[in-house]
Short mmCIF file of C-alpha atoms in Angstrom, two decimals:
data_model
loop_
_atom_site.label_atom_id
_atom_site.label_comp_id
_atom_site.label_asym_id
_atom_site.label_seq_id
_atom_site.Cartn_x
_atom_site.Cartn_y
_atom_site.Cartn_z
CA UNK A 1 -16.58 1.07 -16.36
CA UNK A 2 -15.00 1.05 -12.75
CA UNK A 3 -16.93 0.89 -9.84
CA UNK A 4 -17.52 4.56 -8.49
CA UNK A 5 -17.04 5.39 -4.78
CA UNK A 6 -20.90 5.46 -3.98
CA UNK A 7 -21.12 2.23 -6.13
CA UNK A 8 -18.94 0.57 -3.83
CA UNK A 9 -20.03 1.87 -0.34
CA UNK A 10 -23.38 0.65 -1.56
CA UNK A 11 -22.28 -2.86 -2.58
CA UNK A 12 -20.53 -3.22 0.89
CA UNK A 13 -22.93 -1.73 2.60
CA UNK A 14 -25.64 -4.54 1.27
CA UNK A 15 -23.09 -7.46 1.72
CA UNK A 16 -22.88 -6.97 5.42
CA UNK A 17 -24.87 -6.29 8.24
CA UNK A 18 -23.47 -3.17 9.65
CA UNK A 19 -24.83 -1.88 12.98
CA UNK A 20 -27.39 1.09 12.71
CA UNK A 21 -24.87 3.31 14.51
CA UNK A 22 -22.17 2.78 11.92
CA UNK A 23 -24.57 3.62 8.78
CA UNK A 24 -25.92 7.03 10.60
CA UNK A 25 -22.43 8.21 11.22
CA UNK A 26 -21.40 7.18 7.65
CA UNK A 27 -24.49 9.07 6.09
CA UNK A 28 -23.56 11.76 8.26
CA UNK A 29 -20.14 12.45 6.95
CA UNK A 30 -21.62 11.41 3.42
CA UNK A 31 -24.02 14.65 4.05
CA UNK A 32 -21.86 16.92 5.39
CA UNK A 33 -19.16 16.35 2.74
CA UNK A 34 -21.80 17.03 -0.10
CA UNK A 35 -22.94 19.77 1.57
CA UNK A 36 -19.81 21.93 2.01
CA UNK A 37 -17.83 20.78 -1.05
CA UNK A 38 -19.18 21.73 -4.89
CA UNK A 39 -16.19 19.63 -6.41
CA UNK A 40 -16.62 16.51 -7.50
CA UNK A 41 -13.71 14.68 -7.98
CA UNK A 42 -13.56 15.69 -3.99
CA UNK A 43 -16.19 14.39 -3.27
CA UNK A 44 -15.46 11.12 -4.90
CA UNK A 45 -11.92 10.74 -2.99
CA UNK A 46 -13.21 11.71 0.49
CA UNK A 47 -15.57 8.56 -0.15
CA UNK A 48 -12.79 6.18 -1.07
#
């Protein structure tokens, strides 16, 4: 099985020590993606 988008944001995001700033804005966009897009495979490519 290949590594999903979410799959890797996560790994990277636990291999380095982002700054808090970074991870709000990148939950941000996560959210507001999710929120205003019912297709997955959309979803998926805005995270890659």
């Amino acid at each position: 099985m290949s590594e999903s988008a979410g799959m890797a944001l996560n790994r990277l995001i636990n291999q380095h020590k982002f700054p808090e700033v970074v991870l709000t804005d990148i939950l941000g966009r996560l959210q507001s993606n999710a929120l205003g897009n019912t297709d997955e495979q959309s979803k998926e490519a805005y995270i890659w």
